[in-house]
Structures are given as structure tokens and as C-alpha cells.
Amino acid sequence: MAPVTLPAFFVALAAFTALLYNPIKLRAVVLGFTRSQASIQNIHGEDLKVIPNTVQCEDLHHHLPSGLLFAACQGRSAERFAWFPASTLGNFRDPNAAADSQGGLFVIDPKTFTSSRLTLEGFSSPLVTHGIDIYSAPSSPDTVYVFAINHLPNPAYYDSTSPAPSTPKARSQVEIFRHIIGSPTATHLRSVRHPLIRTPNDVYATGPTTFYITNDHFYREGALRDVESVAGQYLAAWSDIVHVSVDSLAAKDDPSAAVTASVAYAGINNPNGLGHGRNASDILIVRAAPGMLIHATIDASDPAGTKLKLLKSIQLPCTIDNPSYYADPYASAADDASGYLLAGLPVAHTLGPHEANPQGLDPVSVWYIKGDGGKRRLLFQDDGRVIRSASTAVLVGIEPQEEGRKQAWLWVTGFFAEGMVVSRVDL
């Protein structure tokens, strides 16, 4: 083999450096190392309001048949800073805070800007809230099934005097509730637990007993969890998306009974939020730390009809969380404002140190992508003083009052926010 000449070495080194430069630069931008908190300028739209009784609502969904918004929120803000296994670093500081968690399900009326907490019938467990989804059958639009992630402490770890090192500290599961529109209650149908539900972040419901969940990390805590958040798809594609089928809602006494689960997509880095897209076959997946929105669909070649096929991706300039799609109810052939909403963190690299600090500031950004992957626009931004952190953004249309101007109410939630906010924005 001929020796490598010095010029050839430098050419190879330059090529290798160029190959690494763009991905590293992109990671620095997305994680916010190129921005400072002081550089974040407020973009609030009009008539900005903070909604009372909406503490730390991580997820939000618009129920189109009723026009109402559904959220899972914590009752007290201190709990999130003491126990939240899904935090960037994995927060297991105080399992007692989880045992006394005041999380719940909330219905928000976008016409009156008021929030109502649902009474959870048949449910006595703590609820440590995270992602949710809602499902209504077309034949019964007033019946809403609510699927909610619940991050509970693991008794096998905390009740043991010497737990095995492999014993996880959290035993997360999914709660299924049924709510009738207009009722002040939601009935707990059952809890769902399975070994494949490890680090659940969000839910995508396909029926009253079937859903997908994302495991946002493979590692629950430690240095390798940090690697997952920073390294990206090429170096840390260790997690997955799981399909879950509940074979019986009557099996209330054992969350693991009558549950079938399978990996729907393996080898993905930091899958986080899930959302419903433009049509029933459009499944939205967010890779949070990389700032990437992915369009997926059910793989037609899969005999079981549960595996996912990734179709295309859209890169955003900051980390993003739960995606939503706005179907413009006032669309015309000449003016259709339908598009995708993505809430995120423009200075995400400071989130880890802030996760146990109730006084921290975590600025927020909301991006709007009009059409099917069209031009993106910064629709809302806050320096963290009105709303701390952003995890979901949802648009509720406003009937046009003047020619050429189309507006909507933009609702923004945050997992560390004292209350969700809403403002009127131009589309």
C-alpha cells in the first residue's frame, strides 16, 4: 500500500472536517448555543391572556366536534421540579412528591377562555401528567377517550432496601379515561402497563383501545441519556415508537393484563411529541432535541398494520415538542391558512440546569409552517417571563371580519408554565 502523502492527508482532513462542520453547527443552533436569553424578543400577537387554573399543562388538543380544548396539567407547580422522569436529565429527586401529585385533566372553553378541572371517577392514583391524546369515533362525537401518560414511582425500587441496579425508578403507564361532552367528570377505564412502555412521552390514539407511544430516551438517567439528547440520529438512534393494543377494558385490577405491544419503529433518536396531521394517514412525529418534524404513515407492507414508515422531515431552528395541525375552517381555494404548529425552546441548552429551579427562565418559540411543508414563520415568542417553556401550540380559527386578513387564537402550553397563554395572531 502506497504511503499517504502530506497534501493528500490535509485534503482528507479538510473533507472530514467539512463533513462534521454542518451537523455540529446545526446542533449548536438548534440547542440555542448561538443565542442568549437576552436576545429573545417578545412576539405576542394581540390580546395576550394567561388562562387561570392551567398549571404546567404539557400537552393540549383541540376536539373539533365540540370546539373544546383538552389538557393534562399539574395542580401545583412545585411537583414538577421535585419529580419528572421525562425531564432532560431525568428528575427523580423526590418520589414522595409524585405520590401526592395533584395532576388532572382539564377542559378549556376557547370562547370564554375558562378552564374546568374534570372529576376523575374511579381513579384514586396520583397522576403525574405528560403527553395526552383524545379520540372520538365519528359515530359518537360527544364521547371522548383521553389517553394520558402517568409517571409513577416504581415500588420495586423505592420499597426495596437494596434494589437491583437495573431496577428503574419510574414505572410509567398510560391511563385511559372516557368523558362525555358537557359532563364535569371523566371515568377511568383502566391503566395500561407493558415492558415496552419504558420512557413514554406522548400518545397517538387510533381508537378507544389502540394507540402509539414514543419512548423519548433509551436511557432513563445518566451520561448516556445526555448523549442521546446531544449526539443525534447518527450516533444515538437507540429509542423507538411502540404500538399498544388493549384487548380488554375490563381488566382494571392488573394494568399489565390483556395488553399487547410491539415496536412500530426502531432506531430513532429522541422521538418525543406525536400529532395528527392533515388526514387520518398522516402521523406527525417530533424528534425534540434535533428540532425535526417527521411525517409518517402506517407501513402498508406490514401484515399487522402497526409498523410505521417515515416519509419526510422538516428541520426547525430550535428544539420542538408536541406537533399540531391546523385545518383552516375558513379556507378557500385562494386562501388556505392550514398548517403545522410547533412549540419549542430557543435556548434549550439551559433547560437541564433549570429543571429543579422554580424561578428559572426558559424562553419559548412557536413556529408555523403553512401548507404541506411550506415556508416557516415565527408566530409567537416570549422571553420566559409570561410563559416559561413551550411544549404545545394549537390554533383555533376566528371567522374573518375583513377582506384579506385571516386570524386565529393561538394557544400555547408549557411543562414549566404557571398557566397556558392565548393571543390573537395573523395567519
Coordinates of C-alpha atoms in Angstrom, one line a residue:
M1 CA 0.0 0.0 0.0
A2 CA 1.4 3.4 -1.0
P3 CA 2.1 5.9 1.8
V4 CA -0.3 8.8 2.1
T5 CA 1.4 12.0 1.0
L6 CA 1.1 15.1 3.2
P7 CA -1.1 17.0 0.7
A8 CA -3.4 14.0 0.5
F9 CA -3.7 13.9 4.3
F10 CA -4.7 17.5 4.5
V11 CA -7.2 17.1 1.8
A12 CA -8.7 14.1 3.6
L13 CA -8.7 16.1 6.9
A14 CA -10.3 19.0 5.3
A15 CA -13.0 16.8 3.8
F16 CA -13.6 15.1 7.1
T17 CA -13.8 18.5 8.9
A18 CA -16.3 19.8 6.3
L19 CA -18.4 16.6 6.8
L20 CA -18.6 17.2 10.5
Y21 CA -18.9 21.0 10.4
N22 CA -22.5 21.4 9.2
P23 CA -24.1 18.8 11.6
I24 CA -22.2 20.3 14.6
K25 CA -23.2 23.8 13.5
L26 CA -26.8 22.7 13.2
R27 CA -26.8 21.1 16.7
A28 CA -25.3 24.3 18.2
V29 CA -28.1 26.4 16.5
V30 CA -31.0 24.1 17.5
L31 CA -29.8 23.7 21.1
G32 CA -29.5 27.5 21.4
F33 CA -25.8 27.9 21.9
T34 CA -25.8 30.7 19.3
R35 CA -28.5 32.6 21.2
S36 CA -28.7 34.3 24.6
Q37 CA -31.7 34.6 26.7
A38 CA -31.3 38.4 26.5
S39 CA -31.6 38.2 22.7
I40 CA -35.1 36.7 22.7
Q41 CA -37.6 39.4 21.6
N42 CA -41.2 39.1 22.6
I43 CA -43.7 38.4 19.8
H44 CA -47.1 38.2 21.4
G45 CA -49.7 38.9 18.8
E46 CA -52.8 40.8 20.2
D47 CA -54.9 40.5 23.3
L48 CA -52.5 38.2 25.2
K49 CA -54.1 36.4 28.1
V50 CA -52.9 33.9 30.7
I51 CA -55.5 31.3 31.5
P52 CA -56.1 30.6 35.2
N53 CA -56.2 27.1 36.5
T54 CA -53.8 25.7 33.9
V55 CA -50.6 24.9 35.7
Q56 CA -47.9 23.1 33.8
C57 CA -50.1 21.7 31.0
E58 CA -47.6 19.8 28.9
D59 CA -50.0 18.8 26.1
L60 CA -53.1 20.3 24.5
H61 CA -55.6 19.0 21.9
H62 CA -58.5 20.7 20.1
H63 CA -61.6 18.5 20.0
L64 CA -63.1 19.7 16.7
P65 CA -66.7 18.3 17.2
S66 CA -67.2 20.2 20.4
G67 CA -64.7 23.0 19.8
L68 CA -63.2 22.5 23.3
L69 CA -59.6 22.1 24.3
F70 CA -58.3 19.2 26.4
A71 CA -55.2 19.3 28.5
A72 CA -53.4 17.4 31.3
C73 CA -52.0 19.7 33.9
Q74 CA -50.4 19.6 37.3
G75 CA -52.4 21.1 40.2
R76 CA -49.3 22.5 41.9
S77 CA -46.1 23.8 40.2
A78 CA -43.7 22.6 42.9
E79 CA -44.3 18.9 42.0
R80 CA -42.7 19.1 38.5
F81 CA -39.5 20.4 40.0
A82 CA -39.3 17.5 42.5
W83 CA -40.3 14.6 40.3
F84 CA -40.4 14.4 36.5
P85 CA -38.7 11.3 35.0
A86 CA -39.2 12.7 31.5
S87 CA -37.1 15.8 32.1
T88 CA -33.9 16.4 30.1
L89 CA -31.7 14.8 32.8
G90 CA -34.4 12.6 34.4
N91 CA -35.7 14.1 37.6
F92 CA -36.1 11.6 40.4
R93 CA -35.4 13.9 43.3
D94 CA -38.5 13.3 45.5
P95 CA -40.8 10.3 44.8
N96 CA -43.0 11.5 47.7
A97 CA -44.0 14.5 45.6
A98 CA -45.2 12.1 42.9
A99 CA -47.2 10.1 45.5
D100 CA -49.1 13.2 46.3
S101 CA -49.3 14.6 42.8
Q102 CA -52.3 16.8 42.0
G103 CA -52.3 16.3 38.3
G104 CA -55.5 16.1 36.4
L105 CA -57.5 16.5 33.2
F106 CA -58.8 19.9 32.2
V107 CA -61.3 21.2 29.6
I108 CA -60.8 24.7 28.3
D109 CA -63.5 26.7 26.5
P110 CA -61.8 28.8 23.8
K111 CA -64.9 31.1 23.6
T112 CA -64.9 32.1 27.3
F113 CA -61.2 31.5 28.0
T114 CA -62.0 29.5 31.1
S115 CA -60.7 26.2 32.4
S116 CA -62.5 23.4 34.2
R117 CA -60.9 20.5 36.0
L118 CA -62.7 17.2 35.4
T119 CA -63.6 15.0 38.4
L120 CA -61.9 11.6 37.7
E121 CA -64.3 8.9 38.7
G122 CA -62.9 5.5 39.6
F123 CA -59.4 6.9 39.8
S124 CA -57.5 7.1 43.1
S125 CA -53.9 7.0 41.9
P126 CA -51.6 10.0 41.7
L127 CA -51.4 11.5 38.2
V128 CA -48.0 12.8 37.1
T129 CA -49.0 14.3 33.8
H130 CA -47.2 14.4 30.5
G131 CA -48.4 13.8 26.9
I132 CA -52.1 13.0 26.1
D133 CA -54.3 12.3 23.2
I134 CA -58.0 12.3 22.6
Y135 CA -60.2 10.1 20.4
S136 CA -63.8 10.3 19.4
A137 CA -65.5 7.8 17.0
P138 CA -67.2 9.6 14.0
S139 CA -70.4 7.8 15.1
S140 CA -70.2 9.2 18.7
P141 CA -68.5 12.6 18.6
D142 CA -69.7 13.5 22.1
T143 CA -67.8 10.6 23.7
V144 CA -64.1 11.4 24.2
Y145 CA -61.5 8.9 25.1
V146 CA -58.5 10.5 26.8
F147 CA -55.1 8.7 26.9
A148 CA -52.7 10.2 29.5
I149 CA -49.1 9.4 30.3
N150 CA -48.6 8.9 34.1
H151 CA -45.1 8.9 35.5
L152 CA -45.4 7.0 38.8
P153 CA -42.5 5.9 41.1
N154 CA -41.6 2.3 40.9
P155 CA -42.4 0.4 44.2
A156 CA -39.9 -2.3 43.2
Y157 CA -37.2 0.4 43.6
Y158 CA -38.4 2.6 46.4
D159 CA -39.9 -0.1 48.6
S160 CA -36.8 -2.2 48.5
T161 CA -33.9 -1.9 50.9
S162 CA -31.5 -2.9 48.2
P163 CA -33.0 -2.6 44.7
A164 CA -31.0 -4.1 41.8
P165 CA -29.1 -1.6 39.8
S166 CA -31.2 -2.4 36.8
T167 CA -34.5 -1.6 38.6
P168 CA -36.0 1.6 37.1
K169 CA -37.0 4.4 39.5
A170 CA -40.2 5.2 37.5
R171 CA -43.0 2.8 36.5
S172 CA -44.7 4.9 33.8
Q173 CA -48.0 3.8 32.4
V174 CA -50.9 5.1 30.3
E175 CA -54.3 5.9 31.8
I176 CA -57.5 5.6 29.7
F177 CA -60.5 7.8 30.6
R178 CA -63.9 8.3 29.0
H179 CA -65.6 11.7 29.0
I180 CA -69.0 12.8 27.7
I181 CA -69.0 16.4 26.4
G182 CA -70.9 18.6 28.8
S183 CA -70.2 16.4 31.8
P184 CA -68.0 17.5 34.7
T185 CA -66.4 14.1 35.0
A186 CA -64.2 11.6 33.3
T187 CA -64.4 7.9 34.1
H188 CA -61.2 5.9 34.5
L189 CA -61.5 2.8 32.3
R190 CA -58.1 1.2 33.1
S191 CA -54.3 1.7 33.4
V192 CA -52.0 0.2 30.8
R193 CA -48.5 -1.1 31.5
H194 CA -46.1 -3.1 29.4
P195 CA -42.3 -3.7 29.4
L196 CA -42.1 -1.8 26.0
I197 CA -43.6 1.3 27.6
R198 CA -40.3 2.5 29.2
T199 CA -39.9 6.2 28.9
P200 CA -43.2 7.3 27.4
N201 CA -43.5 10.9 26.3
D202 CA -46.6 11.2 24.1
V203 CA -49.6 9.3 22.8
Y204 CA -51.2 9.0 19.4
A205 CA -54.7 7.3 19.6
T206 CA -56.0 5.3 16.7
G207 CA -59.2 4.0 18.5
P208 CA -60.6 3.6 22.0
T209 CA -58.2 0.7 22.8
T210 CA -55.3 1.2 20.4
F211 CA -52.5 3.8 20.4
Y212 CA -48.9 4.6 19.7
I213 CA -46.4 5.9 22.3
T214 CA -42.9 7.4 22.0
N215 CA -40.1 6.3 24.3
D216 CA -38.2 9.6 24.2
H217 CA -34.9 8.0 25.5
F218 CA -33.5 4.6 25.8
Y219 CA -31.6 5.5 29.0
R220 CA -33.7 6.8 31.9
E221 CA -30.8 8.8 33.5
G222 CA -27.1 9.2 33.5
A223 CA -24.4 10.3 31.0
L224 CA -25.8 8.1 28.1
R225 CA -29.1 9.9 28.4
D226 CA -27.3 13.2 27.9
V227 CA -25.6 11.6 24.8
E228 CA -29.0 10.8 23.4
S229 CA -30.0 14.4 23.7
V230 CA -26.9 15.8 22.1
A231 CA -25.4 13.2 19.7
G232 CA -28.4 12.9 17.3
Q233 CA -29.6 10.2 14.9
Y234 CA -26.2 9.0 13.5
L235 CA -24.6 8.3 16.9
A236 CA -27.5 7.7 19.3
A237 CA -30.5 6.2 17.4
W238 CA -31.3 4.0 20.4
S239 CA -35.0 4.6 21.1
D240 CA -38.3 3.6 19.5
I241 CA -42.0 4.1 18.9
V242 CA -44.4 1.4 20.2
H243 CA -47.9 0.3 19.2
V244 CA -50.2 -0.8 22.0
S245 CA -53.4 -2.7 21.8
V246 CA -55.7 -3.1 24.9
D247 CA -57.5 -6.4 24.5
S248 CA -59.9 -5.8 27.4
L249 CA -61.0 -2.6 29.2
A250 CA -62.5 -4.8 31.9
A251 CA -59.0 -5.8 33.2
K252 CA -58.8 -2.9 35.7
D253 CA -57.1 -4.7 38.5
D254 CA -53.9 -5.5 36.6
P255 CA -52.5 -2.8 34.3
S256 CA -50.4 -5.4 32.6
A257 CA -53.3 -7.8 31.8
A258 CA -54.7 -8.1 28.3
V259 CA -52.2 -5.7 26.8
T260 CA -50.3 -6.4 23.5
A261 CA -47.4 -4.2 22.4
S262 CA -44.9 -4.3 19.6
V263 CA -42.2 -1.9 18.3
A264 CA -43.6 0.1 15.5
Y265 CA -40.4 1.9 14.6
A266 CA -37.0 1.2 16.0
G267 CA -33.7 3.0 15.7
I268 CA -34.8 6.6 16.2
N269 CA -33.1 9.3 18.2
N270 CA -35.2 11.2 20.8
P271 CA -38.8 10.6 19.5
N272 CA -40.9 13.0 21.5
G273 CA -44.3 14.5 20.5
L274 CA -46.9 12.8 18.3
G275 CA -49.7 14.6 16.5
H276 CA -52.5 14.1 13.9
G277 CA -51.7 15.6 10.5
R278 CA -53.7 16.7 7.5
N279 CA -55.5 13.4 7.1
A280 CA -56.0 10.2 9.0
S281 CA -53.0 8.6 7.5
D282 CA -50.6 11.5 8.4
I283 CA -48.8 10.7 11.7
L284 CA -46.6 13.6 12.9
I285 CA -43.5 12.7 14.9
V286 CA -41.2 15.2 16.5
R287 CA -37.6 14.5 17.4
A288 CA -37.3 17.1 20.1
A289 CA -33.6 17.8 20.7
P290 CA -32.7 17.7 17.0
G291 CA -35.6 20.1 16.2
M292 CA -37.1 17.8 13.5
L293 CA -40.7 17.3 12.4
I294 CA -41.3 13.9 10.6
H295 CA -44.2 12.9 8.5
A296 CA -45.0 9.2 8.9
T297 CA -47.7 6.7 7.9
I298 CA -48.6 3.2 8.7
D299 CA -46.5 0.9 6.6
A300 CA -48.8 -0.8 4.0
S301 CA -46.4 -3.7 3.7
D302 CA -46.8 -4.7 7.4
P303 CA -49.2 -7.6 7.8
A304 CA -50.2 -6.5 11.3
G305 CA -50.8 -2.9 10.1
T306 CA -49.0 -1.4 13.1
K307 CA -45.4 -0.6 11.9
L308 CA -44.6 3.0 10.8
K309 CA -42.9 4.2 7.7
L310 CA -41.2 7.6 7.8
L311 CA -41.9 9.7 4.7
K312 CA -40.1 13.1 5.0
S313 CA -38.8 15.5 7.6
I314 CA -38.7 19.3 8.2
Q315 CA -35.8 20.9 10.1
L316 CA -36.6 23.7 12.6
P317 CA -34.1 26.1 14.1
C318 CA -34.7 25.2 17.7
T319 CA -35.8 22.2 19.8
I320 CA -39.5 21.4 19.4
D321 CA -42.1 19.3 21.2
N322 CA -45.7 18.3 20.5
P323 CA -46.8 19.0 17.0
S324 CA -50.3 20.0 15.9
Y325 CA -52.0 20.6 12.6
Y326 CA -54.4 23.5 12.0
A327 CA -57.1 22.7 9.4
D328 CA -58.4 26.2 8.4
P329 CA -62.2 26.1 8.8
Y330 CA -62.5 29.2 6.6
A331 CA -60.2 28.0 3.8
S332 CA -60.9 28.9 0.2
A333 CA -59.1 27.9 -3.0
A334 CA -57.4 31.3 -2.9
D335 CA -56.6 31.5 0.8
D336 CA -56.0 28.4 2.9
A337 CA -54.1 29.0 6.2
S338 CA -53.9 25.3 7.1
G339 CA -50.5 24.3 8.5
Y340 CA -48.4 22.9 11.3
L341 CA -47.7 24.4 14.7
L342 CA -44.5 23.6 16.6
A343 CA -43.7 24.9 20.1
G344 CA -40.2 24.8 21.4
L345 CA -37.2 26.2 23.2
P346 CA -34.9 28.7 21.5
V347 CA -32.3 28.4 24.3
A348 CA -32.7 24.7 25.1
H349 CA -29.2 24.1 26.4
T350 CA -30.1 25.9 29.7
L351 CA -33.1 23.7 30.4
G352 CA -31.2 21.0 32.3
P353 CA -29.8 23.3 35.0
H354 CA -33.2 24.9 35.3
E355 CA -35.2 21.7 35.9
A356 CA -35.1 21.9 39.7
N357 CA -35.4 25.7 39.8
P358 CA -38.9 27.2 40.2
Q359 CA -37.5 30.6 39.4
G360 CA -35.8 29.7 36.2
L361 CA -36.5 31.4 32.9
D362 CA -37.0 29.3 29.8
P363 CA -37.8 31.3 26.7
V364 CA -40.3 29.9 24.1
S365 CA -40.8 30.0 20.4
V366 CA -43.8 28.9 18.3
W367 CA -43.2 28.1 14.6
Y368 CA -46.0 28.0 11.9
I369 CA -45.4 26.1 8.7
K370 CA -48.2 27.0 6.2
G371 CA -49.3 24.3 3.8
D372 CA -47.6 21.0 3.3
G373 CA -44.1 21.8 4.3
G374 CA -44.2 25.4 3.1
K375 CA -42.3 28.4 4.4
R376 CA -41.9 28.5 8.2
R377 CA -42.7 31.6 10.2
L378 CA -42.0 32.6 13.9
L379 CA -45.6 33.2 15.1
F380 CA -45.0 33.7 18.8
Q381 CA -42.1 34.2 21.1
D382 CA -41.6 35.0 24.8
D383 CA -38.6 35.6 26.9
G384 CA -39.9 33.2 29.6
R385 CA -41.5 35.8 31.8
V386 CA -45.1 35.5 30.6
I387 CA -44.9 31.8 29.8
R388 CA -42.0 29.6 30.9
S389 CA -41.2 26.7 28.5
A390 CA -43.4 25.8 25.5
S391 CA -44.4 22.2 24.7
T392 CA -47.6 22.6 22.6
A393 CA -49.3 25.2 20.3
V394 CA -52.8 24.9 18.9
L395 CA -54.7 27.3 16.7
V396 CA -58.5 27.9 16.9
G397 CA -59.8 29.8 13.9
I398 CA -61.5 33.2 14.0
E399 CA -64.2 33.9 11.4
P400 CA -62.7 36.6 9.0
Q401 CA -64.2 40.0 9.6
E402 CA -62.4 41.9 6.9
E403 CA -61.2 41.1 3.4
G404 CA -57.6 39.8 3.1
R405 CA -57.0 39.4 6.9
K406 CA -57.2 35.9 8.5
Q407 CA -56.6 35.4 12.2
A408 CA -56.8 32.7 14.8
W409 CA -56.4 32.3 18.6
L410 CA -53.0 30.8 19.3
W411 CA -52.9 28.7 22.5
V412 CA -49.5 27.8 24.0
T413 CA -48.8 25.5 26.9
G414 CA -45.6 24.8 28.8
F415 CA -44.5 22.0 31.1
F416 CA -43.0 24.6 33.5
A417 CA -45.5 27.3 32.8
E418 CA -47.8 28.7 35.6
G419 CA -50.5 29.0 33.0
M420 CA -51.2 28.5 29.3
V421 CA -51.4 31.6 27.2
V422 CA -53.6 32.7 24.3
S423 CA -53.3 35.5 21.9
R424 CA -54.8 36.6 18.5
V425 CA -52.4 36.2 15.6
D426 CA -52.4 36.9 11.9
L427 CA -52.0 33.8 9.6

